[in-house]
XYZ file of C-alpha atoms in Angstrom:
228
model
C 13.398 6.974 11.926
C 11.387 3.840 12.657
C 8.737 5.004 15.093
C 8.485 1.604 16.772
C 12.190 1.706 17.663
C 12.007 5.168 19.241
C 11.391 6.205 22.813
C 9.092 9.140 23.479
C 11.932 11.653 24.078
C 13.244 10.780 20.606
C 10.166 12.309 18.995
C 11.397 15.888 18.951
C 11.980 18.373 16.107
C 15.739 18.245 16.685
C 15.660 14.558 15.799
C 14.052 15.433 12.476
C 16.402 18.153 11.311
C 14.763 20.901 13.341
C 11.381 20.613 11.623
C 8.095 19.128 12.757
C 8.109 15.441 11.801
C 5.767 13.863 9.267
C 4.302 10.433 9.957
C 4.656 7.987 7.057
C 2.146 5.170 7.483
C 2.285 2.097 5.212
C -1.103 0.497 4.527
C -1.436 -2.933 2.995
C -3.930 -5.774 2.877
C -4.071 -9.449 3.741
C -5.675 -11.031 0.712
C -5.158 -13.680 -1.917
C -2.607 -12.943 -4.609
C -3.029 -15.989 -6.785
C -1.367 -19.350 -6.131
C 2.152 -17.915 -6.306
C 2.314 -14.739 -4.161
C 1.888 -14.405 -0.371
C -1.195 -12.913 1.205
C 0.717 -9.883 2.489
C 2.023 -8.791 -0.932
C 0.407 -5.344 -0.735
C 1.836 -4.749 2.733
C 5.313 -5.818 1.591
C 5.304 -3.314 -1.253
C 3.826 -0.469 0.794
C 6.319 -1.067 3.594
C 9.286 -1.099 1.231
C 8.280 2.158 -0.444
C 7.451 3.880 2.850
C 10.779 2.754 4.286
C 12.576 4.242 1.290
C 10.826 7.562 1.921
C 11.891 7.527 5.561
C 15.487 6.737 4.621
C 15.588 9.534 2.055
C 13.913 12.252 4.111
C 14.982 13.080 7.699
C 11.597 14.618 8.549
C 9.863 11.277 8.015
C 8.933 8.988 10.898
C 8.059 5.495 9.678
C 5.036 4.025 11.439
C 4.404 0.281 11.710
C 2.492 -1.098 8.748
C -1.267 -1.509 8.949
C -1.488 -5.041 7.495
C -5.247 -5.458 6.955
C -7.461 -3.239 4.824
C -10.678 -3.345 2.820
C -10.523 -6.528 0.751
C -14.129 -7.638 0.482
C -13.743 -8.497 -3.197
C -11.262 -11.248 -2.282
C -13.049 -12.889 0.660
C -14.162 -15.899 -1.401
C -10.533 -17.034 -1.261
C -9.253 -18.677 1.952
C -6.879 -16.572 4.017
C -8.215 -13.162 3.037
C -9.033 -10.877 5.963
C -10.901 -7.589 5.592
C -12.091 -4.929 8.015
C -14.184 -3.151 5.374
C -14.247 0.408 4.132
C -16.027 2.041 7.072
C -13.816 0.472 9.728
C -10.687 1.307 7.746
C -11.833 4.892 7.306
C -12.336 5.278 11.043
C -9.008 3.611 11.815
C -7.158 6.069 9.576
C -9.054 9.066 10.955
C -8.273 8.110 14.554
C -4.616 7.496 13.707
C -4.391 10.970 12.185
C -6.226 12.566 15.104
C -3.930 10.964 17.658
C -0.832 11.958 15.701
C -1.719 15.628 15.359
C -0.080 16.990 18.534
C 3.269 15.543 17.458
C 3.292 15.236 13.678
C 2.575 18.056 11.267
C 1.037 15.728 8.686
C 0.418 12.076 7.874
C 1.312 10.431 4.580
C -0.344 7.059 4.005
C 1.535 4.891 1.511
C -1.216 2.610 0.240
C -0.515 -0.695 -1.475
C -4.086 -1.878 -2.148
C -6.647 -0.371 -4.503
C -9.537 -1.533 -2.332
C -8.415 0.900 0.370
C -8.785 3.983 -1.810
C -12.416 4.793 -0.967
C -11.721 4.665 2.771
C -8.665 6.870 2.390
C -10.490 9.408 0.253
C -13.276 9.712 2.810
C -10.789 9.883 5.688
C -8.857 12.658 3.957
C -12.032 14.685 3.456
C -12.916 14.457 7.147
C -9.375 15.208 8.295
C -9.236 18.252 6.035
C -12.529 19.491 7.473
C -10.989 19.151 10.946
C -7.909 21.121 9.950
C -5.585 18.120 9.820
C -3.296 17.100 6.965
C -3.610 13.596 5.505
C -2.009 12.697 2.192
C -3.138 9.415 0.665
C -0.455 8.202 -1.732
C -1.498 5.152 -3.751
C 1.198 2.990 -5.308
C 0.415 2.941 -8.999
C 2.103 3.523 -12.326
C 0.835 3.729 -15.908
C 0.748 0.290 -17.482
C 0.603 -1.702 -14.242
C -1.658 -4.727 -14.423
C -4.438 -5.290 -11.947
C -3.688 -8.025 -9.416
C -1.029 -10.695 -8.890
C 0.094 -10.309 -12.491
C 3.398 -9.356 -14.009
C 3.733 -6.097 -12.060
C 3.257 -7.409 -8.533
C 5.146 -10.608 -9.268
C 8.127 -8.642 -10.576
C 8.052 -6.388 -7.516
C 8.004 -9.369 -5.182
C 10.818 -11.066 -7.111
C 12.833 -7.927 -6.429
C 11.796 -7.374 -2.804
C 11.433 -10.891 -1.426
C 12.182 -13.498 -4.107
C 12.283 -16.419 -1.684
C 8.548 -15.973 -1.054
C 7.474 -16.191 -4.705
C 6.353 -19.685 -5.692
C 7.610 -19.784 -9.252
C 6.332 -23.320 -9.767
C 2.781 -22.023 -9.246
C 2.938 -19.023 -11.592
C 0.073 -19.084 -14.095
C -1.996 -16.559 -16.049
C -5.354 -15.392 -14.824
C -7.974 -13.221 -16.490
C -6.069 -10.816 -18.731
C -9.034 -8.663 -19.796
C -8.781 -4.937 -19.004
C -9.885 -4.216 -15.454
C -12.557 -1.790 -16.623
C -14.254 -4.688 -18.442
C -14.339 -6.787 -15.271
C -15.500 -4.278 -12.671
C -19.242 -4.919 -12.973
C -18.836 -8.677 -12.607
C -16.340 -8.228 -9.778
C -18.730 -5.948 -7.933
C -21.438 -8.592 -8.185
C -19.407 -11.752 -7.610
C -15.963 -10.733 -6.369
C -12.630 -11.550 -7.938
C -13.403 -15.271 -7.983
C -16.302 -14.500 -10.282
C -13.896 -13.360 -13.003
C -10.745 -15.325 -12.127
C -10.898 -18.736 -10.424
C -7.190 -18.602 -9.549
C -7.372 -15.010 -8.262
C -4.971 -13.563 -10.833
C -5.878 -10.539 -12.953
C -3.078 -10.418 -15.505
C -0.276 -12.703 -16.646
C 2.672 -13.111 -14.260
C 4.612 -15.545 -16.430
C 6.938 -12.869 -17.844
C 7.817 -11.352 -14.466
C 11.437 -10.783 -13.473
C 13.435 -9.342 -10.589
C 15.093 -6.883 -12.962
C 11.729 -5.504 -14.018
C 10.711 -5.384 -10.369
C 13.781 -3.330 -9.484
C 12.924 -0.794 -12.181
C 9.289 -0.637 -11.073
C 10.285 -0.218 -7.445
C 12.654 2.627 -8.267
C 9.831 4.456 -10.022
C 7.403 3.858 -7.154
C 10.029 5.010 -4.647
C 10.880 8.173 -6.562
C 7.217 9.020 -7.034
C 6.542 8.606 -3.303
C 9.538 10.742 -2.331
C 8.342 13.438 -4.717
C 4.897 13.342 -3.087
C 6.513 13.691 0.348
C 8.478 16.689 -0.884
C 5.311 18.366 -2.150
C 3.634 17.685 1.197
C 6.502 19.208 3.167
C 7.556 21.909 0.703
């Protein structure tokens, strides 16, 4: 069920197979993704995976996507918006608190690595309050860091008309662990003038379809553990 399409009487255990519903909340970001991908790339991916969870599992209620997160490392690039870690943490906590009378748990499907600290802190507080918040980050072994082959392939699968193939170019291809100190001091622009961390030139829709299937299956498995 898409929560935004429902009326309040729809939100009832009978609608969700007789069990208490679980809120699935996609969380993205609005930040630069190189010269070839749209600013909402993380939100697109998180929304697609969260939607797949809601389609596959009748207990899931799909919330509208939170489109802005903690993206301070990208604010040197025009178009990036960020609410910061503390504000994001409080936003998630209040969303979980308000959902508790109706939903048995909240699963956040997170598409942006910069949101992880806020989600971790929010989960700790929610747990202390007796609430259930699962933060599920979209990641797979071997994925590159930002706007590279992985994200470009995913976007070619999910929304190919929005990928500017004539602007695809490599960025800094060094391992992310080697860039973190410089990024912390000077942001992503300090290590990659075009905003790309990786090489998107080999991306394909076919690879994106395979990556998406793995992300989808991993998220559904996490939902099953949460509700099992």
